GROMACS .gro file of C-alpha atoms in nm:
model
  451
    1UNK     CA    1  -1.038   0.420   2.532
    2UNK     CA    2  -1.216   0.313   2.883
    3UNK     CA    3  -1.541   0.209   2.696
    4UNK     CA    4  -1.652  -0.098   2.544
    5UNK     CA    5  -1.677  -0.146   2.168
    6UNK     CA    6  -1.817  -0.385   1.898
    7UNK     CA    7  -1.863  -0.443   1.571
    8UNK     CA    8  -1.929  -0.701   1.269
    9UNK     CA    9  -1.541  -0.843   1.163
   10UNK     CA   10  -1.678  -1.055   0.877
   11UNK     CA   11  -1.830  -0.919   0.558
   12UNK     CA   12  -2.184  -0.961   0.593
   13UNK     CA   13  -2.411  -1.152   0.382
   14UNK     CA   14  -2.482  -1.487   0.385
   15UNK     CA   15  -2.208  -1.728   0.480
   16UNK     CA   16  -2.120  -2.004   0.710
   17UNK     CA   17  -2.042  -1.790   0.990
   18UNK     CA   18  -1.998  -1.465   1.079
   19UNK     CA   19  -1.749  -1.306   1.355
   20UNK     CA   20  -1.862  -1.038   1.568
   21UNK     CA   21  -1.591  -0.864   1.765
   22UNK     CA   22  -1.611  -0.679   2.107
   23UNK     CA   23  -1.308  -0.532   2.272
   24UNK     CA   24  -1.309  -0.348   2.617
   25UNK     CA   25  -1.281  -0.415   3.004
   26UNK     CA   26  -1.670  -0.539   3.031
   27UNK     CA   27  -1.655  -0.699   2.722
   28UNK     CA   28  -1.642  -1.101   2.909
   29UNK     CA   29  -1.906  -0.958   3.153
   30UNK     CA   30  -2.138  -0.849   2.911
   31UNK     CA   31  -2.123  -1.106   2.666
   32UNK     CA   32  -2.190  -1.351   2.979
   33UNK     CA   33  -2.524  -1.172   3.056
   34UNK     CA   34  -2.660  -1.296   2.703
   35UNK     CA   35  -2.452  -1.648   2.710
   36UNK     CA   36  -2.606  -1.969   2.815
   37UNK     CA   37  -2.355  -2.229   2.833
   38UNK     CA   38  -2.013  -2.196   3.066
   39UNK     CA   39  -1.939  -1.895   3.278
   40UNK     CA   40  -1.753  -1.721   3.038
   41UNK     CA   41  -1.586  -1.487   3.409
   42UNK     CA   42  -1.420  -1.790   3.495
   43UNK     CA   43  -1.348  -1.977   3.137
   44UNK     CA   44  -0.953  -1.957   3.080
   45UNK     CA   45  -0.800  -1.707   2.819
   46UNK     CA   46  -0.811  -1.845   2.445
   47UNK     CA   47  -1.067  -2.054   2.458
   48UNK     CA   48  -1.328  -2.147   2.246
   49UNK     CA   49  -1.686  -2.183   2.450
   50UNK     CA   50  -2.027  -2.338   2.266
   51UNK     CA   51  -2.345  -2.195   2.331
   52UNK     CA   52  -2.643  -2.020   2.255
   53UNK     CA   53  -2.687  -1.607   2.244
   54UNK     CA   54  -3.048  -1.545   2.413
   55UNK     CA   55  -3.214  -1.265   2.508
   56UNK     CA   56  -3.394  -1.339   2.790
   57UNK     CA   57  -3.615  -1.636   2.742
   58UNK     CA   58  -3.538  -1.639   2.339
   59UNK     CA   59  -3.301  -1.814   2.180
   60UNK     CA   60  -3.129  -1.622   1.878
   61UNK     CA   61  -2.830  -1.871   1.790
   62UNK     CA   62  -2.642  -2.140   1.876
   63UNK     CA   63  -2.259  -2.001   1.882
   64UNK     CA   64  -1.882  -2.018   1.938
   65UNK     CA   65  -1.750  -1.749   2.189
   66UNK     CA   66  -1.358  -1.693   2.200
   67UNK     CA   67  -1.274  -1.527   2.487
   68UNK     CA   68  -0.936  -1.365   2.496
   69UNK     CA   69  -0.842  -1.189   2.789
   70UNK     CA   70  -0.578  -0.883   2.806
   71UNK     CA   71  -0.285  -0.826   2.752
   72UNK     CA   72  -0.182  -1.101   2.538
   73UNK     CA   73  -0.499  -1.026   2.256
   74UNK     CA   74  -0.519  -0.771   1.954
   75UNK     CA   75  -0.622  -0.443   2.154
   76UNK     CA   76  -0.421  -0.545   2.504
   77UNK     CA   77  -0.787  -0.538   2.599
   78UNK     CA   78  -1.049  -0.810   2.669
   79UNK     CA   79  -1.144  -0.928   2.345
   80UNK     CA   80  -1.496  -1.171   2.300
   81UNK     CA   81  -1.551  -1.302   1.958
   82UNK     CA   82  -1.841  -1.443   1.867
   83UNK     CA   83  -1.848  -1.713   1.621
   84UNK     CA   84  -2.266  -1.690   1.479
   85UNK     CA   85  -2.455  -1.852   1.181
   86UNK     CA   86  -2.372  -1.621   0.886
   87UNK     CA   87  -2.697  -1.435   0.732
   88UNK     CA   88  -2.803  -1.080   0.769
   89UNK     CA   89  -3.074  -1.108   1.000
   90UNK     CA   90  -2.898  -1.357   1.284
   91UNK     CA   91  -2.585  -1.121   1.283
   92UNK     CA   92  -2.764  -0.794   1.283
   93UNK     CA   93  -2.998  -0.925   1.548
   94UNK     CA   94  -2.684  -1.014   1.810
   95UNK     CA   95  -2.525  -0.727   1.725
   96UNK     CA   96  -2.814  -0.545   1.768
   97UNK     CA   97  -2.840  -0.709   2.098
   98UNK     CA   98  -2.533  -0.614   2.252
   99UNK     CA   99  -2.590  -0.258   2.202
  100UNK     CA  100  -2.836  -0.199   2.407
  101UNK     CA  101  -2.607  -0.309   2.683
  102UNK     CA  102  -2.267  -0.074   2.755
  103UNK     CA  103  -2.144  -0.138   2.422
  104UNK     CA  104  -2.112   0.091   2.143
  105UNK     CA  105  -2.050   0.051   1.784
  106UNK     CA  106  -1.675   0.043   1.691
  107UNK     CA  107  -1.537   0.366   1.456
  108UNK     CA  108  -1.373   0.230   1.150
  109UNK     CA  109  -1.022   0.106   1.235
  110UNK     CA  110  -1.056   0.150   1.599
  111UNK     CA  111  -0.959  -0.226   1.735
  112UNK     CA  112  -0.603  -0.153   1.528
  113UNK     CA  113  -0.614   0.221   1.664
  114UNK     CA  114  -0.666   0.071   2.030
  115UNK     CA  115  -0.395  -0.169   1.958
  116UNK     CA  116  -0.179   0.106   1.845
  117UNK     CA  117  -0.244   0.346   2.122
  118UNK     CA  118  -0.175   0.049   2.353
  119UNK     CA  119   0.161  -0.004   2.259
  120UNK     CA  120   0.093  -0.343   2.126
  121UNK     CA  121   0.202  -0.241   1.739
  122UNK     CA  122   0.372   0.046   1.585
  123UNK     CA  123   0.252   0.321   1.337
  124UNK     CA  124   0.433   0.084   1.022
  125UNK     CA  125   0.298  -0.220   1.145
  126UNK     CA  126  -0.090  -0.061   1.184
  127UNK     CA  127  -0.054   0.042   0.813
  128UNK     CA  128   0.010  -0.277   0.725
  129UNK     CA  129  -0.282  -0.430   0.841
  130UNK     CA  130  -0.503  -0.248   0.617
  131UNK     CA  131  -0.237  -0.362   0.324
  132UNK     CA  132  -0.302  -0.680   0.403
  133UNK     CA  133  -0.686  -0.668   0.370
  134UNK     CA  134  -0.647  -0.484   0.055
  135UNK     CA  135  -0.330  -0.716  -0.086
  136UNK     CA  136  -0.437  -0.833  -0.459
  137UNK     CA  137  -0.099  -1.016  -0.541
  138UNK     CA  138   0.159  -1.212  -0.394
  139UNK     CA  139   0.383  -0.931  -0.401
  140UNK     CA  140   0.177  -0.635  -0.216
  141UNK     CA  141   0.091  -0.987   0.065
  142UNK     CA  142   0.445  -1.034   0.099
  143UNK     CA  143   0.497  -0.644   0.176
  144UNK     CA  144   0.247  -0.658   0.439
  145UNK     CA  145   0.322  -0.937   0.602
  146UNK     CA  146   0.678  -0.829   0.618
  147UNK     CA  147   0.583  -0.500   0.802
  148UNK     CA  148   0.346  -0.626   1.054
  149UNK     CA  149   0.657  -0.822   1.134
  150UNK     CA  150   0.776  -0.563   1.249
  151UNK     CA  151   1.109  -0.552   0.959
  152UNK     CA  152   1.044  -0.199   0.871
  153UNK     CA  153   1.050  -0.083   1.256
  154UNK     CA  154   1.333  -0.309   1.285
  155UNK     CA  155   1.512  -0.050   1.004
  156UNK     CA  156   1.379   0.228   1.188
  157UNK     CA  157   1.505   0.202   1.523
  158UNK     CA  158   1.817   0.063   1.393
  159UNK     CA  159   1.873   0.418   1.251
  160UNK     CA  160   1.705   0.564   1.594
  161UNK     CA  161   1.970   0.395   1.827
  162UNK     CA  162   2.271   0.491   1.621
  163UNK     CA  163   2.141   0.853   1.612
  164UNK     CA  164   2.077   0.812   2.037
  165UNK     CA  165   2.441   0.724   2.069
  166UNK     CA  166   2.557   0.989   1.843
  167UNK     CA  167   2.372   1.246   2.021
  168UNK     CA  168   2.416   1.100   2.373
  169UNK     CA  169   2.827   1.104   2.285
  170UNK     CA  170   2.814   1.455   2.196
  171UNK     CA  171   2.573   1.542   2.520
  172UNK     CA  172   2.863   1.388   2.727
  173UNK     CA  173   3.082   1.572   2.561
  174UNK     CA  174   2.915   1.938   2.552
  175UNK     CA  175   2.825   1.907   2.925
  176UNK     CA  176   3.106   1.722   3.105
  177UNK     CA  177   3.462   1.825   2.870
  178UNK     CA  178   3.681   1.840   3.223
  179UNK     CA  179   3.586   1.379   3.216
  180UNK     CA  180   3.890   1.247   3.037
  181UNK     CA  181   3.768   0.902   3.057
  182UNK     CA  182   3.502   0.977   2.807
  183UNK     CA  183   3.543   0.887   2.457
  184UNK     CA  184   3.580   1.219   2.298
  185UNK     CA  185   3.330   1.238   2.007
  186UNK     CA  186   3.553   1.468   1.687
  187UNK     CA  187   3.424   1.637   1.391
  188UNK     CA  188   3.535   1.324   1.198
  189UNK     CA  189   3.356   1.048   1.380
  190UNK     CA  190   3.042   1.252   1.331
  191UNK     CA  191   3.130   1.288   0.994
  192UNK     CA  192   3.171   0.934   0.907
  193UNK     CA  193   2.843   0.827   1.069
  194UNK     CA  194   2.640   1.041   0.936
  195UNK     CA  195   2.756   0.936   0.589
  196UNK     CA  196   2.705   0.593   0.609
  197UNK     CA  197   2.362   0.659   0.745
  198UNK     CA  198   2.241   0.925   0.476
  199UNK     CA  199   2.359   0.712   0.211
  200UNK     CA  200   2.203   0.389   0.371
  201UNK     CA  201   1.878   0.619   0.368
  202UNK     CA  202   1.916   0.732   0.063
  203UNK     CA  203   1.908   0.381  -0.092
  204UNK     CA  204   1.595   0.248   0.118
  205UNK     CA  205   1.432   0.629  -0.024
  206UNK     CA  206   1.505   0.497  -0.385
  207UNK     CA  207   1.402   0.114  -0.356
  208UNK     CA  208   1.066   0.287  -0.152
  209UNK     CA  209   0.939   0.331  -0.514
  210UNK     CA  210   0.870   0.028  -0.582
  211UNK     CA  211   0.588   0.004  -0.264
  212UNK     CA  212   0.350   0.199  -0.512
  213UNK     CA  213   0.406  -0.088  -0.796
  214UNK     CA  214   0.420  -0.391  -0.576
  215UNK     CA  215   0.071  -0.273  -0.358
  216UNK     CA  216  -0.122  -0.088  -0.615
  217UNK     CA  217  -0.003  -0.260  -0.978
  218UNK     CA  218   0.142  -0.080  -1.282
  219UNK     CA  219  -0.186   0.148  -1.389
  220UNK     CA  220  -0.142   0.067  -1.761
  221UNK     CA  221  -0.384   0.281  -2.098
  222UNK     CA  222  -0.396   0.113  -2.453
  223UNK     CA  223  -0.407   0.379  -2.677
  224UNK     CA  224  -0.421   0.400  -3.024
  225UNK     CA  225  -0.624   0.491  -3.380
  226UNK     CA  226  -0.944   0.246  -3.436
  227UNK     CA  227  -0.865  -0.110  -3.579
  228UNK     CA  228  -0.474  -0.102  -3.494
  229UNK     CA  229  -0.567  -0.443  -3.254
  230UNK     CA  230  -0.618  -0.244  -2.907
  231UNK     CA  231  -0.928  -0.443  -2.789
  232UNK     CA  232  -0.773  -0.783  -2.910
  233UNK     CA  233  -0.446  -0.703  -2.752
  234UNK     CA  234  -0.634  -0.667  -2.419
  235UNK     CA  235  -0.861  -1.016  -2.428
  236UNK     CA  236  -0.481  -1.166  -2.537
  237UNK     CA  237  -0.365  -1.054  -2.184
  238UNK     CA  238  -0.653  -1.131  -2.039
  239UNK     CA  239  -0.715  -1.487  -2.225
  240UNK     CA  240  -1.112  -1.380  -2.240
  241UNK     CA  241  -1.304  -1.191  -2.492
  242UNK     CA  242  -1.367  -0.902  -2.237
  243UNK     CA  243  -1.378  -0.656  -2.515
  244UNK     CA  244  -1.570  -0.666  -2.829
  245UNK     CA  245  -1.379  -0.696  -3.156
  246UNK     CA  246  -1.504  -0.592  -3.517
  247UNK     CA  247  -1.352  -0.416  -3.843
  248UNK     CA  248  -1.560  -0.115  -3.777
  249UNK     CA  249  -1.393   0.184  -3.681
  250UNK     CA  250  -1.497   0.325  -3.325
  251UNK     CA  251  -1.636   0.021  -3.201
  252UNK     CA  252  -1.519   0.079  -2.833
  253UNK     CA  253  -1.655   0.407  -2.724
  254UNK     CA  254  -1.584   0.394  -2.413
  255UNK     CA  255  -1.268   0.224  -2.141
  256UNK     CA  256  -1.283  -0.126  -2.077
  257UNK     CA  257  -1.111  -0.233  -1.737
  258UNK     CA  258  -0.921  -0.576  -1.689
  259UNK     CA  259  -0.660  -0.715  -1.447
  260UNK     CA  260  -0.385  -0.960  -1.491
  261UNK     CA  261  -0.082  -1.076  -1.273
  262UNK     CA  262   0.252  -1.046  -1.449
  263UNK     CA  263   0.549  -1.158  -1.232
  264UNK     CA  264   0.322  -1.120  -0.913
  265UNK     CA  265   0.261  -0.797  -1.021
  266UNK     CA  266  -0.093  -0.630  -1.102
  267UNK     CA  267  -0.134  -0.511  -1.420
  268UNK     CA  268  -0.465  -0.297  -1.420
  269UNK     CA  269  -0.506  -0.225  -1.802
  270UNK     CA  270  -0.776  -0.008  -2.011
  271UNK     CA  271  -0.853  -0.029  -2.332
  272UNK     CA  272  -0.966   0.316  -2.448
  273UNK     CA  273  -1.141   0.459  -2.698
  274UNK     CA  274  -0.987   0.459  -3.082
  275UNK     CA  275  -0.821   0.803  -3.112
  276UNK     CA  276  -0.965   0.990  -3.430
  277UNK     CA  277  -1.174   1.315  -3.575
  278UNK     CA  278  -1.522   1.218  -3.557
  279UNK     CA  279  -1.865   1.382  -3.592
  280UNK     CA  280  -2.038   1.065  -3.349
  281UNK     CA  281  -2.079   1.274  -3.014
  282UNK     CA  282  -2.028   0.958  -2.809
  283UNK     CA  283  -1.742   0.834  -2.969
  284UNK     CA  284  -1.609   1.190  -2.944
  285UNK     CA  285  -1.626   1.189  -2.570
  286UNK     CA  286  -1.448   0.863  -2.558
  287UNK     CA  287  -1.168   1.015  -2.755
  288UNK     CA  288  -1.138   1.266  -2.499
  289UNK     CA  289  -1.134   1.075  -2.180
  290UNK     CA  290  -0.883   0.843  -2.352
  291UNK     CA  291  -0.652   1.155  -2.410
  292UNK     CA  292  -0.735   1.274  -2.033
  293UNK     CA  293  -0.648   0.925  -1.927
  294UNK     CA  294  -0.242   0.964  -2.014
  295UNK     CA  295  -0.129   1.180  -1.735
  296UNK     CA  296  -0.234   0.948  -1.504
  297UNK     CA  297  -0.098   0.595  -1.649
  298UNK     CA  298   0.208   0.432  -1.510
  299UNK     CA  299   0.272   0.257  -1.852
  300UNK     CA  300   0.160   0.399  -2.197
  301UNK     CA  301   0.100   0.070  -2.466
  302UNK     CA  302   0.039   0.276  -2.799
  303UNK     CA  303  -0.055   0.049  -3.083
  304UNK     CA  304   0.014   0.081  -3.426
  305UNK     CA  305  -0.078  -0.098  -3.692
  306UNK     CA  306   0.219  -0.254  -3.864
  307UNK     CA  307   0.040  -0.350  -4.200
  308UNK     CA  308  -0.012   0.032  -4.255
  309UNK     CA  309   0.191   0.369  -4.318
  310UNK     CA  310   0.256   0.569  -4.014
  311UNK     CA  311  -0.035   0.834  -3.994
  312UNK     CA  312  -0.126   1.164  -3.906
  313UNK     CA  313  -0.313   1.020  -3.596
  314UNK     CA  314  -0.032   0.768  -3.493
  315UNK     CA  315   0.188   1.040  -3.516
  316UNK     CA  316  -0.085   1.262  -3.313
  317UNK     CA  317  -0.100   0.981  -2.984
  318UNK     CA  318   0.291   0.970  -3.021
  319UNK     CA  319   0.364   1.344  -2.915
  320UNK     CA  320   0.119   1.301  -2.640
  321UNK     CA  321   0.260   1.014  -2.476
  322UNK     CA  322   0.649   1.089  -2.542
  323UNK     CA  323   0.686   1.211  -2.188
  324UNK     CA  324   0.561   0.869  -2.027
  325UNK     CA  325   0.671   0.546  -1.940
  326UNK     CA  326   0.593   0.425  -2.328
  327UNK     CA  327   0.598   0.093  -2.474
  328UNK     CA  328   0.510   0.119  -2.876
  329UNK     CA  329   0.345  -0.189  -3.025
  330UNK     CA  330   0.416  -0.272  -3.388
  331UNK     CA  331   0.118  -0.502  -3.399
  332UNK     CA  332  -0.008  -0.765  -3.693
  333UNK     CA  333   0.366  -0.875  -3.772
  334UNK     CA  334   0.235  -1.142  -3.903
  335UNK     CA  335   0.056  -0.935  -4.182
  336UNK     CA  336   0.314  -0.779  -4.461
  337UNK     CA  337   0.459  -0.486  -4.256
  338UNK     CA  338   0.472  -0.115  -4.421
  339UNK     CA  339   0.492   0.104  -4.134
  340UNK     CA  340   0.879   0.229  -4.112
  341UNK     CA  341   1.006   0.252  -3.793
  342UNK     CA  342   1.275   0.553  -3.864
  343UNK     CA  343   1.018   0.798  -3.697
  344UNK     CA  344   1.026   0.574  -3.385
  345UNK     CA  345   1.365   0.590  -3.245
  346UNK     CA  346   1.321   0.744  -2.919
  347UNK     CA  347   1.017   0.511  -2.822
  348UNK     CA  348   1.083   0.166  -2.700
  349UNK     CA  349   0.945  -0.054  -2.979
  350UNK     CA  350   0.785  -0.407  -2.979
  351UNK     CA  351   0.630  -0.650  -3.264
  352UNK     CA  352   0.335  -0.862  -3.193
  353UNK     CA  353  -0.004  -1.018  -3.330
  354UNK     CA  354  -0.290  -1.134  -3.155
  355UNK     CA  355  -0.368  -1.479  -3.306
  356UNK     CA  356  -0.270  -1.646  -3.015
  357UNK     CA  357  -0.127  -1.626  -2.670
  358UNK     CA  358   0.256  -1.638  -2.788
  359UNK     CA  359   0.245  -1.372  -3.003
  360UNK     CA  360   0.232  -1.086  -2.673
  361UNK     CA  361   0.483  -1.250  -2.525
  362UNK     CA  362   0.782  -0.984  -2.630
  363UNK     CA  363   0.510  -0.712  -2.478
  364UNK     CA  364   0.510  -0.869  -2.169
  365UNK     CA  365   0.891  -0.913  -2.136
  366UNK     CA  366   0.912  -0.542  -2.239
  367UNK     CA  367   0.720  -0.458  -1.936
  368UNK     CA  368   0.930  -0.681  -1.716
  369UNK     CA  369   1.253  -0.542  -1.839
  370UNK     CA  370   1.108  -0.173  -1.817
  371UNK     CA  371   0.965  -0.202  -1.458
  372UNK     CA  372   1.206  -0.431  -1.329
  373UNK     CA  373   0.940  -0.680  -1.229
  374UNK     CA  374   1.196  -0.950  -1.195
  375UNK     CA  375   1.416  -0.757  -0.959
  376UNK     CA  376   1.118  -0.635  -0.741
  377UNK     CA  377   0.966  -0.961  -0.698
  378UNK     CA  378   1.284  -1.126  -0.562
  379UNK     CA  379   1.390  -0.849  -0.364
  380UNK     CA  380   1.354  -0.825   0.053
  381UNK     CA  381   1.013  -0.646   0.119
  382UNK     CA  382   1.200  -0.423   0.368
  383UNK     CA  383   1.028  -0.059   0.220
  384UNK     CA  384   0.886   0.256   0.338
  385UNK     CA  385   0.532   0.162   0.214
  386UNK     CA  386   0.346   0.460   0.137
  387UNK     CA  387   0.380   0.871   0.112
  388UNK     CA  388   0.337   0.902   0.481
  389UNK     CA  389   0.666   0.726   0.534
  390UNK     CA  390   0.852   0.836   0.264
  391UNK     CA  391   0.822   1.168   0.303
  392UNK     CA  392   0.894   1.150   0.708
  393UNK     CA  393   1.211   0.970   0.558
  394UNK     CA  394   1.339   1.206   0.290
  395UNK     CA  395   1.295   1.468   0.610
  396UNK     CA  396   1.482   1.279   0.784
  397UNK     CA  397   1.754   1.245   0.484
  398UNK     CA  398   1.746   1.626   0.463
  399UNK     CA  399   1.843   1.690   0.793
  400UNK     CA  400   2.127   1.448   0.777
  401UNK     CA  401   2.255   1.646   0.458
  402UNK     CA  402   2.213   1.964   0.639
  403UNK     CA  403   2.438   1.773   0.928
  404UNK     CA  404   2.684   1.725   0.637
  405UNK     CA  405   2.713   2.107   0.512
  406UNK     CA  406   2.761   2.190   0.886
  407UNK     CA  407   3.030   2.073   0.956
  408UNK     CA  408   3.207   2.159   0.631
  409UNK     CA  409   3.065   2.542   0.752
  410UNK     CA  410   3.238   2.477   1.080
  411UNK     CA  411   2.907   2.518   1.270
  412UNK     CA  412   2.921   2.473   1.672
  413UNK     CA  413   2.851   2.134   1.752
  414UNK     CA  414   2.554   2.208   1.966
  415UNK     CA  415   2.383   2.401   1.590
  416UNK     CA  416   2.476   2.052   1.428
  417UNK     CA  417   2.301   1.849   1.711
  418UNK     CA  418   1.993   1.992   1.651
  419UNK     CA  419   1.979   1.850   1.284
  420UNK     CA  420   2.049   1.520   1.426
  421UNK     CA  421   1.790   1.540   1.644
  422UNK     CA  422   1.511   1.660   1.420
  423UNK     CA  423   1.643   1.356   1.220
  424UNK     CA  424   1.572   1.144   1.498
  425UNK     CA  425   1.228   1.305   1.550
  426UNK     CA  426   1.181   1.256   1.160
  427UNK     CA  427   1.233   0.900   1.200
  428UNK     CA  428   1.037   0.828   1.524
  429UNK     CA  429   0.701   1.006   1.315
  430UNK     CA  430   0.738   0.689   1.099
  431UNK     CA  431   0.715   0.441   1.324
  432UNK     CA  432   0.454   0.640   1.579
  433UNK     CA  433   0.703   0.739   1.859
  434UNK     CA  434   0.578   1.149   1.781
  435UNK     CA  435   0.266   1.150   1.664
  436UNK     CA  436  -0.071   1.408   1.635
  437UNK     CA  437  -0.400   1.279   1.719
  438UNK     CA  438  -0.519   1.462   1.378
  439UNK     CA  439  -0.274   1.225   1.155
  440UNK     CA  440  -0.409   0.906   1.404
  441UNK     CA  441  -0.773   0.974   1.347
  442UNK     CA  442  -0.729   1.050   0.958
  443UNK     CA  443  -0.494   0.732   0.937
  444UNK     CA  444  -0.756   0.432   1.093
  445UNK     CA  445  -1.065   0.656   0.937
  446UNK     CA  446  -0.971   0.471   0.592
  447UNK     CA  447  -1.008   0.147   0.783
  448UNK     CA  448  -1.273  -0.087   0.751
  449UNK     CA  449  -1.539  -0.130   1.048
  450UNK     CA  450  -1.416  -0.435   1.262
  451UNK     CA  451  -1.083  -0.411   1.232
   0.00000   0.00000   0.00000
């Protein structure tokens, strides 16, 4: 933490410009020693400085250096960004530049770690960064955004401080009984608090959920026999002739991958393989990897061909996918329809066609109604937003329940305080208050370089 690190903060290629970051205490002093223009020592915090990067007698760019000096910057260290001409070659050359001074190259995530470890953001809020660079809707942005505000730590220490007065009520109380001018904390008080709380947890647990759909989409497999309308629902959605579309049988061999916003959630659909018996090798390896492909969809669309008796195969792809999250599509309604329905009670049906743009309309309503997509995207983005947190919350839950059967058990008071306080401890490992350096280093190693 006492040494000086850099790294490229823009995506390199070519560009207009390209940002690279230093953070550390010689970070001002070292980026002076290759600066001609003002003396960036005595330049005042956030400010913007033209010049040229030279080493020595060369000149390798003319620049922009921001120099942002601690506490009040990312890290709560010195920070020196330098605004360069984008291109491979100028960027790597400055970079390489500043490494041969006391400089080495950042680790992946390490100017969030540093900020972190410096007290500057929480465990929630360093999370969220990386949310925010990987955000692909409106809906995973506005969950991001809403925990590097700091809302979810809000909810956190909320819980925290409620639990502190509990516990500090019943310290009082355990080590001081001859005070009468204490408020004495009963059985029932502890009772009542601790049942508000576990049921206010339990709630935020359940809504946590939807983090999974509104960062990561609904993962969602077409699946049906060949020629049922599989590929041509997909370009529908998609309003682009991604996927090829004939009358032969077994034309797509193999999963075709598209992505489409519904409700400001992601959709990522496939289109798989037509499910039949067949002697073609390649097709049959499609088959297989479409089958292999249902355990791990969020949404099942199984198309059947409505112009057609129910067959051995439809009926095949329907016990597979009966334990899912199924939507069955009765498609070409606008053809005369012979496929009976009786069969199909416990599925959620839909009709469509795929003549135009209106006729997957109820599909996509189907989806809203089954995922709740309205609901979600109206919703405050105050969530535990991944498995780290939710599972440091449902320990936290546990313990409160345990709390619960304690007292109805008649347990000391000192054996129920040590529930609440692994609670508390439960709670604190979501926002970063307990932590091990293991979980730290595993947690920025998924970060990108620069950031």
């Amino acid at each position: 933490m006492d040494d000086n690190i850099v790294a490229i903060a823009t995506s390199l290629g070519v560009g207009a410009i390209s940002i690279i970051r230093l953070s550390g205490k010689e970070v001002i002093k070292i980026t002076n020693s290759i600066f001609k223009g003002k003396n960036l020592e005595r330049v005042n915090s956030h400010t913007i400085n033209y010049g040229y990067i030279v080493d020595q007698e060369e000149v390798i760019d003319e620049v922009l250096v921001s120099v942002m000096k601690a506490p009040k910057t990312y890290t709560k260290e010195d920070i020196i960004e330098i605004n360069c001409h984008g291109g491979i070659a100028t960027t790597n050359r400055i970079l390489e530049l500043i490494l041969t001074k006391d400089v080495r190259l950042a680790e992946p995530g390490e100017f969030t770690k540093r900020a972190f470890l410096n007290g500057r953001i929480d465990l929630t809020e360093s999370e969220a960064v990386m949310d925010l660079l990987e955000s692909k809707t409106e809906s995973a942005r506005h969950l991001a955004i809403s925990n590097i505000q700091g809302k979810t730590h809000e909810m956190v220490e909320d819980f925290r401080n409620r639990l502190k007065d509990l516990l500090s009520s019943i310290e009082v109380n355990i080590d001081y009984p001859e005070y009468h001018d204490i408020e004495i904390i009963t059985v029932d008080k502890i009772k009542g608090q601790v049942k508000q709380m576990k049921q206010e947890l339990e709630i935020i647990i359940k809504e946590s959920k939807n983090t999974k759909v509104l960062k990561e989409g609904i993962y969602t497999l077409i699946i049906g026999r060949p020629n049922v309308g599989k590929s041509s629902l997909l370009n529908q959605f998609l309003e682009e002739e991604k996927a090829i579309v004939t009358n032969i049988p077994g034309t797509t061999r193999d999963m075709i991958e598209g992505q489409v916003i519904l409700n400001g959630i992601s959709l990522n659909m496939i289109d798989t393989a037509g499910v039949r018996k067949t002697t073609d090798q390649v097709e049959k390896i499609g088959v297989e990897k479409s089958l292999s492909l249902i355990k791990q969809a969020d949404l099942v669309i199984v198309v059947l061909n409505g112009s057609e008796a129910l067959t051995k195969e439809d009926q095949y792809i329907l016990e597979k996918t009966k334990e899912k999250n199924t939507i069955v599509v009765i498609n070409k309604n606008d053809l005369e329809q012979k496929l009976k329905t009786e069969k199909l009670n416990d599925f959620t049906l839909v009709s469509t066609n795929t003549n135009h743009i209106k006729g997957i309309q109820p599909l996509k309503d189907k989806i809203i109604e089954l995922f709740e997509l309205d609901k979600i995207s109206s919703k405050d983005y105050i969530y535990f937003s991944n498995i780290r947190q939710i599972s440091k919350a449902k320990e936290a839950h546990q313990k409160l329940i345990e709390v619960e059967e304690g007292i109805e058990n008649k347990l000391p008071i000192d054996m129920i305080e040590i529930d609440l306080k692994a609670c508390f401890d439960f709670l604190g490992e979501i926002i970063g208050k307990t932590y091990s350096d293991e979980i730290i280093d595993h947690l920025f190693e998924k970060f990108c370089v620069g950031k």
